[in-house]
mmCIF file of C-alpha atoms in Angstrom:
data_model
loop_
_atom_site.group_PDB
_atom_site.id
_atom_site.type_symbol
_atom_site.label_atom_id
_atom_site.label_comp_id
_atom_site.label_asym_id
_atom_site.label_seq_id
_atom_site.Cartn_x
_atom_site.Cartn_y
_atom_site.Cartn_z
ATOM 1 C CA MET A 4 0.000 0.000 0.000
ATOM 2 C CA ASP A 5 1.064 3.605 -0.606
ATOM 3 C CA THR A 6 1.284 6.083 2.259
ATOM 4 C CA GLN A 7 2.676 9.544 2.908
ATOM 5 C CA VAL A 8 5.676 10.069 5.170
ATOM 6 C CA ILE A 9 8.080 12.816 6.164
ATOM 7 C CA ARG A 10 11.702 11.962 5.372
ATOM 8 C CA ILE A 11 15.082 13.677 5.353
ATOM 9 C CA HIS A 12 17.929 13.041 2.911
ATOM 10 C CA ARG A 13 20.482 15.152 4.769
ATOM 11 C CA HIS A 14 20.817 16.782 8.174
ATOM 12 C CA GLY A 15 20.006 20.464 8.467
ATOM 13 C CA ASP A 16 17.372 23.061 9.309
ATOM 14 C CA PRO A 17 13.614 22.340 9.099
ATOM 15 C CA ASP A 18 13.651 22.848 5.322
ATOM 16 C CA VAL A 19 15.190 19.357 4.921
ATOM 17 C CA LEU A 20 11.846 17.794 5.938
ATOM 18 C CA GLN A 21 10.130 16.448 2.830
ATOM 19 C CA LEU A 22 6.669 14.940 2.358
ATOM 20 C CA GLU A 23 6.996 11.808 0.220
ATOM 21 C CA THR A 24 4.878 8.864 -0.887
ATOM 22 C CA ILE A 25 6.301 5.406 -0.232
ATOM 23 C CA THR A 26 5.028 1.851 -0.639
ATOM 24 C CA LEU A 27 4.670 -0.342 2.437
ATOM 25 C CA ALA A 28 4.796 -4.124 2.248
ATOM 26 C CA ALA A 29 2.550 -6.309 4.392
ATOM 27 C CA PRO A 30 3.708 -6.651 8.016
ATOM 28 C CA GLY A 31 6.242 -9.411 8.529
ATOM 29 C CA ALA A 32 6.616 -11.832 11.416
ATOM 30 C CA GLY A 33 6.214 -10.030 14.738
ATOM 31 C CA GLU A 34 5.121 -6.805 13.051
ATOM 32 C CA VAL A 35 1.935 -4.728 12.998
ATOM 33 C CA LEU A 36 0.583 -2.313 10.383
ATOM 34 C CA VAL A 37 -0.751 0.777 12.180
ATOM 35 C CA ARG A 38 -2.989 3.430 10.609
ATOM 36 C CA GLN A 39 -1.824 6.437 12.561
ATOM 37 C CA THR A 40 -4.365 8.939 13.863
ATOM 38 C CA ALA A 41 -2.021 11.332 15.693
ATOM 39 C CA ILE A 42 1.754 11.769 15.888
ATOM 40 C CA GLY A 43 3.790 13.352 18.675
ATOM 41 C CA VAL A 44 6.509 15.920 17.962
ATOM 42 C CA ASN A 45 9.360 15.896 20.475
ATOM 43 C CA PHE A 46 12.554 17.878 20.902
ATOM 44 C CA ILE A 47 14.635 14.778 20.187
ATOM 45 C CA ASP A 48 13.184 14.876 16.661
ATOM 46 C CA THR A 49 14.996 18.173 16.083
ATOM 47 C CA TYR A 50 18.254 16.589 17.274
ATOM 48 C CA HIS A 51 17.790 13.776 14.739
ATOM 49 C CA ARG A 52 16.975 16.271 11.981
ATOM 50 C CA SER A 53 19.875 18.635 12.711
ATOM 51 C CA GLY A 54 22.478 15.900 13.106
ATOM 52 C CA LEU A 55 23.141 16.396 16.806
ATOM 53 C CA TYR A 56 22.088 12.752 16.976
ATOM 54 C CA PRO A 57 23.083 11.586 13.458
ATOM 55 C CA LEU A 58 20.892 9.206 11.466
ATOM 56 C CA PRO A 59 21.682 7.107 8.386
ATOM 57 C CA MET A 60 20.235 8.708 5.254
ATOM 58 C CA PRO A 61 17.558 8.798 4.022
ATOM 59 C CA SER A 62 15.586 8.611 7.259
ATOM 60 C CA GLY A 63 12.174 9.109 8.726
ATOM 61 C CA LEU A 64 11.624 11.201 11.844
ATOM 62 C CA GLY A 65 9.491 10.923 14.943
ATOM 63 C CA GLN A 66 9.275 8.384 17.717
ATOM 64 C CA GLU A 67 5.722 8.595 19.008
ATOM 65 C CA ALA A 68 2.241 8.002 17.616
ATOM 66 C CA CYS A 69 -1.175 6.521 18.268
ATOM 67 C CA GLY A 70 -3.378 4.664 15.837
ATOM 68 C CA VAL A 71 -5.429 1.610 14.954
ATOM 69 C CA VAL A 72 -4.152 -1.828 14.026
ATOM 70 C CA GLU A 73 -4.851 -2.545 10.338
ATOM 71 C CA ALA A 74 -3.062 -5.894 10.008
ATOM 72 C CA VAL A 75 -0.743 -8.167 11.970
ATOM 73 C CA GLY A 76 2.117 -10.379 10.855
ATOM 74 C CA ASP A 77 2.796 -14.000 11.714
ATOM 75 C CA GLY A 78 3.263 -14.747 15.378
ATOM 76 C CA VAL A 79 1.543 -11.625 16.700
ATOM 77 C CA LYS A 80 -0.867 -12.753 19.425
ATOM 78 C CA GLU A 81 -1.204 -9.667 21.619
ATOM 79 C CA PHE A 82 -2.923 -7.425 19.060
ATOM 80 C CA ARG A 83 -5.605 -7.784 16.400
ATOM 81 C CA LYS A 84 -7.209 -5.592 13.745
ATOM 82 C CA GLY A 85 -9.127 -2.663 15.246
ATOM 83 C CA ASP A 86 -7.114 -2.408 18.477
ATOM 84 C CA ARG A 87 -6.022 1.063 19.573
ATOM 85 C CA VAL A 88 -2.284 1.165 20.152
ATOM 86 C CA ALA A 89 0.518 3.638 20.745
ATOM 87 C CA TYR A 90 4.290 3.618 20.837
ATOM 88 C CA ALA A 91 7.118 5.877 21.965
ATOM 89 C CA GLY A 92 10.807 5.446 21.322
ATOM 90 C CA GLY A 93 12.571 3.073 18.992
ATOM 91 C CA ALA A 94 13.739 3.830 15.456
ATOM 92 C CA PRO A 95 12.633 7.195 14.022
ATOM 93 C CA GLY A 96 9.826 7.096 11.463
ATOM 94 C CA ALA A 97 6.582 8.095 13.202
ATOM 95 C CA TYR A 98 5.894 11.054 10.861
ATOM 96 C CA ALA A 99 3.685 8.964 8.572
ATOM 97 C CA GLN A 100 0.091 8.094 7.713
ATOM 98 C CA HIS A 101 0.780 4.366 8.132
ATOM 99 C CA ARG A 102 3.703 2.550 9.668
ATOM 100 C CA ILE A 103 4.960 -0.978 10.222
ATOM 101 C CA VAL A 104 5.873 -1.288 13.923
ATOM 102 C CA PRO A 105 7.326 -4.233 15.855
ATOM 103 C CA ALA A 106 4.560 -5.599 18.066
ATOM 104 C CA ALA A 107 7.005 -5.647 20.978
ATOM 105 C CA ARG A 108 7.174 -1.832 20.935
ATOM 106 C CA LEU A 109 3.408 -1.223 20.941
ATOM 107 C CA VAL A 110 1.296 -0.650 24.033
ATOM 108 C CA PRO A 111 -2.492 -0.911 24.298
ATOM 109 C CA VAL A 112 -4.337 2.386 24.771
ATOM 110 C CA PRO A 113 -7.110 2.298 27.409
ATOM 111 C CA ASP A 114 -10.569 3.619 26.560
ATOM 112 C CA THR A 115 -10.008 6.402 29.113
ATOM 113 C CA ILE A 116 -7.142 7.889 27.053
ATOM 114 C CA SER A 117 -7.762 9.841 23.820
ATOM 115 C CA ASP A 118 -5.710 9.369 20.666
ATOM 116 C CA ASP A 119 -4.296 12.891 20.996
ATOM 117 C CA ILE A 120 -3.162 12.347 24.586
ATOM 118 C CA ALA A 121 -1.648 8.954 23.780
ATOM 119 C CA ALA A 122 0.203 10.257 20.720
ATOM 120 C CA GLY A 123 1.205 13.624 22.111
ATOM 121 C CA THR A 124 2.209 12.714 25.643
ATOM 122 C CA LEU A 125 3.208 9.040 25.912
ATOM 123 C CA LEU A 126 6.903 9.721 25.332
ATOM 124 C CA ARG A 127 6.844 12.624 27.784
ATOM 125 C CA GLY A 128 4.713 10.715 30.269
ATOM 126 C CA MET A 129 6.969 7.675 30.260
ATOM 127 C CA THR A 130 9.969 10.000 30.548
ATOM 128 C CA ALA A 131 8.430 11.656 33.606
ATOM 129 C CA GLN A 132 7.660 8.215 35.034
ATOM 130 C CA TYR A 133 11.211 6.913 34.906
ATOM 131 C CA LEU A 134 12.716 10.234 36.017
ATOM 132 C CA LEU A 135 10.487 10.619 39.072
ATOM 133 C CA LYS A 136 10.159 6.990 40.096
ATOM 134 C CA ARG A 137 13.372 5.268 39.055
ATOM 135 C CA THR A 138 16.247 7.615 38.157
ATOM 136 C CA PHE A 139 15.791 9.601 41.375
ATOM 137 C CA PRO A 140 12.668 8.435 43.245
ATOM 138 C CA VAL A 141 10.692 11.413 44.528
ATOM 139 C CA LYS A 142 9.283 11.029 48.028
ATOM 140 C CA ALA A 143 6.687 12.995 49.960
ATOM 141 C CA GLY A 144 8.213 15.980 51.744
ATOM 142 C CA MET A 145 11.027 16.547 49.243
ATOM 143 C CA THR A 146 11.558 19.834 47.417
ATOM 144 C CA VAL A 147 12.605 19.328 43.787
ATOM 145 C CA LEU A 148 13.640 21.610 40.926
ATOM 146 C CA ILE A 149 12.234 20.935 37.449
ATOM 147 C CA HIS A 150 13.355 23.055 34.512
ATOM 148 C CA ALA A 151 11.167 23.987 31.524
ATOM 149 C CA ALA A 152 8.072 23.566 33.675
ATOM 150 C CA ALA A 153 5.772 24.859 30.926
ATOM 151 C CA GLY A 154 7.048 22.334 28.394
ATOM 152 C CA GLY A 155 5.772 18.892 27.503
ATOM 153 C CA VAL A 156 7.803 16.834 29.980
ATOM 154 C CA GLY A 157 7.897 19.666 32.495
ATOM 155 C CA GLN A 158 4.180 20.099 33.004
ATOM 156 C CA ILE A 159 3.665 16.340 33.382
ATOM 157 C CA ALA A 160 6.618 15.900 35.734
ATOM 158 C CA CYS A 161 5.636 18.879 37.898
ATOM 159 C CA GLN A 162 2.062 17.672 38.331
ATOM 160 C CA TRP A 163 3.142 14.119 39.040
ATOM 161 C CA ALA A 164 5.820 15.198 41.525
ATOM 162 C CA ARG A 165 3.210 17.202 43.443
ATOM 163 C CA ALA A 166 0.895 14.184 43.419
ATOM 164 C CA LEU A 167 3.766 12.225 44.992
ATOM 165 C CA GLY A 168 3.866 14.765 47.810
ATOM 166 C CA ALA A 169 6.831 16.899 46.744
ATOM 167 C CA THR A 170 7.149 20.674 46.786
ATOM 168 C CA VAL A 171 7.928 21.673 43.203
ATOM 169 C CA ILE A 172 10.112 24.574 42.124
ATOM 170 C CA GLY A 173 9.721 25.076 38.383
ATOM 171 C CA THR A 174 11.584 27.306 35.969
ATOM 172 C CA ALA A 175 10.351 28.685 32.663
ATOM 173 C CA GLY A 176 11.393 31.343 30.173
ATOM 174 C CA GLY A 177 9.227 34.438 29.970
ATOM 175 C CA VAL A 178 6.180 35.881 31.704
ATOM 176 C CA ASP A 179 3.598 33.845 29.810
ATOM 177 C CA LYS A 180 5.282 30.492 30.385
ATOM 178 C CA CYS A 181 5.873 31.286 34.054
ATOM 179 C CA ALA A 182 2.181 32.103 34.437
ATOM 180 C CA ARG A 183 1.282 28.747 32.904
ATOM 181 C CA ALA A 184 3.753 26.854 35.067
ATOM 182 C CA SER A 185 2.276 28.422 38.200
ATOM 183 C CA HIS A 186 -0.761 26.168 37.759
ATOM 184 C CA TRP A 187 1.278 23.064 38.628
ATOM 185 C CA CYS A 188 4.295 24.398 40.563
ATOM 186 C CA ASP A 189 4.558 25.643 44.137
ATOM 187 C CA HIS A 190 7.223 28.171 43.123
ATOM 188 C CA VAL A 191 8.053 29.443 39.608
ATOM 189 C CA ILE A 192 11.287 31.176 38.562
ATOM 190 C CA ASP A 193 11.936 32.916 35.232
ATOM 191 C CA TYR A 194 15.410 31.573 34.497
ATOM 192 C CA ARG A 195 15.924 34.175 31.750
ATOM 193 C CA VAL A 196 15.567 37.012 34.255
ATOM 194 C CA ASP A 197 16.377 35.710 37.731
ATOM 195 C CA ASP A 198 19.351 33.858 39.201
ATOM 196 C CA PHE A 199 17.397 30.661 39.703
ATOM 197 C CA ALA A 200 20.079 29.015 41.840
ATOM 198 C CA ALA A 201 19.967 31.933 44.283
ATOM 199 C CA ARG A 202 16.169 31.765 44.354
ATOM 200 C CA VAL A 203 16.285 28.030 45.048
ATOM 201 C CA ARG A 204 18.576 28.709 47.986
ATOM 202 C CA GLU A 205 16.130 31.319 49.279
ATOM 203 C CA ILE A 206 13.165 28.982 48.964
ATOM 204 C CA THR A 207 15.010 26.145 50.715
ATOM 205 C CA ALA A 208 16.539 28.339 53.451
ATOM 206 C CA GLY A 209 20.002 27.767 52.008
ATOM 207 C CA ALA A 210 19.806 23.973 51.906
ATOM 208 C CA GLY A 211 19.394 23.416 48.185
ATOM 209 C CA VAL A 212 17.382 20.600 46.640
ATOM 210 C CA PRO A 213 18.196 16.871 46.542
ATOM 211 C CA VAL A 214 17.495 16.622 42.807
ATOM 212 C CA VAL A 215 17.290 18.804 39.698
ATOM 213 C CA TYR A 216 15.567 17.490 36.568
ATOM 214 C CA ASP A 217 17.135 19.417 33.694
ATOM 215 C CA GLY A 218 15.988 19.075 30.092
ATOM 216 C CA VAL A 219 17.373 22.473 29.058
ATOM 217 C CA GLY A 220 21.086 21.686 29.045
ATOM 218 C CA LYS A 221 23.735 24.303 28.337
ATOM 219 C CA GLU A 222 21.907 27.386 29.681
ATOM 220 C CA THR A 223 20.968 25.860 33.013
ATOM 221 C CA PHE A 224 23.773 23.384 33.755
ATOM 222 C CA ASP A 225 25.927 25.557 36.052
ATOM 223 C CA GLY A 226 22.923 26.904 37.945
ATOM 224 C CA SER A 227 21.517 23.423 38.330
ATOM 225 C CA LEU A 228 24.684 22.270 40.064
ATOM 226 C CA ASP A 229 24.569 25.348 42.306
ATOM 227 C CA SER A 230 20.968 24.530 43.262
ATOM 228 C CA LEU A 231 21.804 21.108 44.677
ATOM 229 C CA ALA A 232 22.263 20.139 48.303
ATOM 230 C CA PRO A 233 25.420 18.173 49.145
ATOM 231 C CA ARG A 234 25.265 14.700 47.576
ATOM 232 C CA GLY A 235 22.361 15.845 45.415
ATOM 233 C CA MET A 236 21.733 14.537 41.908
ATOM 234 C CA LEU A 237 21.517 16.434 38.640
ATOM 235 C CA VAL A 238 19.397 14.451 36.181
ATOM 236 C CA SER A 239 20.338 15.907 32.792
ATOM 237 C CA PHE A 240 17.861 14.414 30.328
ATOM 238 C CA GLY A 241 17.783 16.928 27.460
ATOM 239 C CA ASN A 242 19.606 19.656 25.548
ATOM 240 C CA ALA A 243 16.928 22.192 24.542
ATOM 241 C CA SER A 244 19.453 25.057 24.752
ATOM 242 C CA GLY A 245 22.386 23.043 23.417
ATOM 243 C CA ALA A 246 24.667 20.332 24.711
ATOM 244 C CA VAL A 247 26.404 20.725 28.066
ATOM 245 C CA PRO A 248 30.088 21.576 27.393
ATOM 246 C CA PRO A 249 32.856 19.275 28.672
ATOM 247 C CA PHE A 250 33.873 19.743 32.304
ATOM 248 C CA SER A 251 36.153 18.157 34.877
ATOM 249 C CA PRO A 252 34.591 15.622 37.255
ATOM 250 C CA ASN A 253 36.381 17.532 40.022
ATOM 251 C CA LEU A 254 33.627 20.129 39.660
ATOM 252 C CA LEU A 255 31.151 17.670 41.193
ATOM 253 C CA ALA A 256 33.368 17.250 44.245
ATOM 254 C CA GLN A 257 33.900 20.984 44.636
ATOM 255 C CA LYS A 258 30.151 21.659 44.625
ATOM 256 C CA GLY A 259 29.234 19.074 47.242
ATOM 257 C CA SER A 260 30.073 15.513 46.135
ATOM 258 C CA LEU A 261 27.270 15.724 43.610
ATOM 259 C CA PHE A 262 25.902 13.017 41.336
ATOM 260 C CA LEU A 263 25.247 13.496 37.618
ATOM 261 C CA THR A 264 23.346 11.158 35.329
ATOM 262 C CA ARG A 265 22.301 11.418 31.674
ATOM 263 C CA PRO A 266 19.471 8.884 31.287
ATOM 264 C CA SER A 267 17.406 7.943 28.244
ATOM 265 C CA LEU A 268 13.979 6.346 27.947
ATOM 266 C CA GLY A 269 15.247 3.391 25.934
ATOM 267 C CA HIS A 270 17.357 2.123 28.818
ATOM 268 C CA TYR A 271 14.339 2.251 31.145
ATOM 269 C CA THR A 272 11.964 0.449 28.751
ATOM 270 C CA ALA A 273 14.387 -2.112 27.366
ATOM 271 C CA THR A 274 12.242 -5.140 28.233
ATOM 272 C CA ARG A 275 8.616 -5.781 27.345
ATOM 273 C CA ASP A 276 7.573 -5.759 30.987
ATOM 274 C CA GLU A 277 9.352 -2.441 31.622
ATOM 275 C CA LEU A 278 7.676 -0.871 28.617
ATOM 276 C CA LEU A 279 4.188 -2.035 29.548
ATOM 277 C CA ASP A 280 4.597 -1.113 33.221
ATOM 278 C CA THR A 281 5.925 2.373 32.413
ATOM 279 C CA ALA A 282 3.130 3.141 29.935
ATOM 280 C CA GLU A 283 0.437 1.701 32.208
ATOM 281 C CA ASP A 284 1.664 3.752 35.161
ATOM 282 C CA TYR A 285 1.488 6.930 33.095
ATOM 283 C CA PHE A 286 -1.964 6.190 31.663
ATOM 284 C CA THR A 287 -3.182 5.417 35.192
ATOM 285 C CA ALA A 288 -1.817 8.737 36.470
ATOM 286 C CA VAL A 289 -3.786 10.539 33.738
ATOM 287 C CA ALA A 290 -6.959 8.535 34.354
ATOM 288 C CA ARG A 291 -6.806 9.243 38.106
ATOM 289 C CA GLY A 292 -6.325 12.965 37.569
ATOM 290 C CA PHE A 293 -2.772 13.123 38.917
ATOM 291 C CA VAL A 294 -1.683 14.537 35.555
ATOM 292 C CA ALA A 295 -3.777 16.738 33.245
ATOM 293 C CA ALA A 296 -1.793 16.426 30.037
ATOM 294 C CA GLU A 297 -2.194 19.251 27.525
ATOM 295 C CA ILE A 298 -1.977 19.346 23.749
ATOM 296 C CA GLY A 299 -0.832 22.857 22.936
ATOM 297 C CA GLN A 300 -0.474 22.789 19.130
ATOM 298 C CA ARG A 301 -1.677 20.721 16.190
ATOM 299 C CA PHE A 302 -0.207 20.780 12.673
ATOM 300 C CA ALA A 303 -0.945 18.832 9.515
ATOM 301 C CA LEU A 304 1.642 16.183 8.624
ATOM 302 C CA SER A 305 2.682 18.376 5.698
ATOM 303 C CA GLU A 306 3.473 21.187 8.166
ATOM 304 C CA ALA A 307 6.192 19.257 10.005
ATOM 305 C CA ALA A 308 8.818 21.902 9.185
ATOM 306 C CA LEU A 309 6.665 24.617 10.744
ATOM 307 C CA ALA A 310 6.167 22.474 13.848
ATOM 308 C CA HIS A 311 9.957 22.132 14.193
ATOM 309 C CA ARG A 312 10.486 25.877 13.816
ATOM 310 C CA GLU A 313 7.933 26.643 16.498
ATOM 311 C CA LEU A 314 9.430 24.045 18.851
ATOM 312 C CA GLU A 315 13.014 25.228 18.417
ATOM 313 C CA ALA A 316 11.968 28.866 18.874
ATOM 314 C CA ARG A 317 10.317 27.852 22.170
ATOM 315 C CA ARG A 318 6.986 29.209 21.007
ATOM 316 C CA THR A 319 5.161 26.007 21.974
ATOM 317 C CA THR A 320 3.501 24.998 25.217
ATOM 318 C CA GLY A 321 2.548 21.521 26.294
ATOM 319 C CA SER A 322 2.692 18.846 23.618
ATOM 320 C CA THR A 323 2.685 19.216 19.847
ATOM 321 C CA LEU A 324 0.884 16.952 17.352
ATOM 322 C CA LEU A 325 1.062 16.188 13.656
ATOM 323 C CA LEU A 326 -2.239 14.984 12.202
ATOM 324 C CA PRO A 327 -1.976 12.624 9.176
#
């Protein structure tokens, strides 16, 4: 069957994104043909496009989508035609009307979760899940710092951390985004205007926080270290402002015997059980009202370049969708 996809033939700015028609074969053993109803746009997609995370050419883009099973290959027992499914992570290629996906990477979507929420927030939701519950487990009574609190991961992580009983300090860039973040943070700091590390020290009576979740990268790295209590952990999970420059490990000792980790979702969902448990925990958090996930923008599949420009200019809030 023929279907439309977004592909790149070289790394570069958003203009390299091209809408093309390709022919898909029938799903093979262990594979599922998915008719996609909504596609998530994530910052990692811009890293793949630009070459920060190089891809073999030509390549598709996108790691997250929701849709309906159209056909299954030999040996697939868990899914059948008509099932609603979603996926996040794995090989890029989600920017498409239809896609062949390994059954092992798909998760069932409960009736309580819409296609838009599944497609636009599963990657972010599972990221928040592993960050808050496994990379550095948040406990009731803690005070935590979460950067980019108005963004896709940020708004989910802030809400979920509060549901776990933590006091949440969030940062955002600009008056509008700070106002939005105030809905799910106990304290909000504009990191483009204020010295957020100094403000964190004020809020914590000089103690600092045990953990900083930082998806911004270069702009916030030094301040994140300065916000930590002794033996605190910096969880650096993204590079929205650019990659963190090289530094000496001695810096961690000088600033309080600190810990630094750079996790990725793939290492936390490497087994089938981990994947299903992580997705189920996130969907349950949404269904129970712990997290009110937001879709901020929707673009047609053909407008993928515009979606990337808006994302990189930080003009988006919440999650962004492409609609096939």
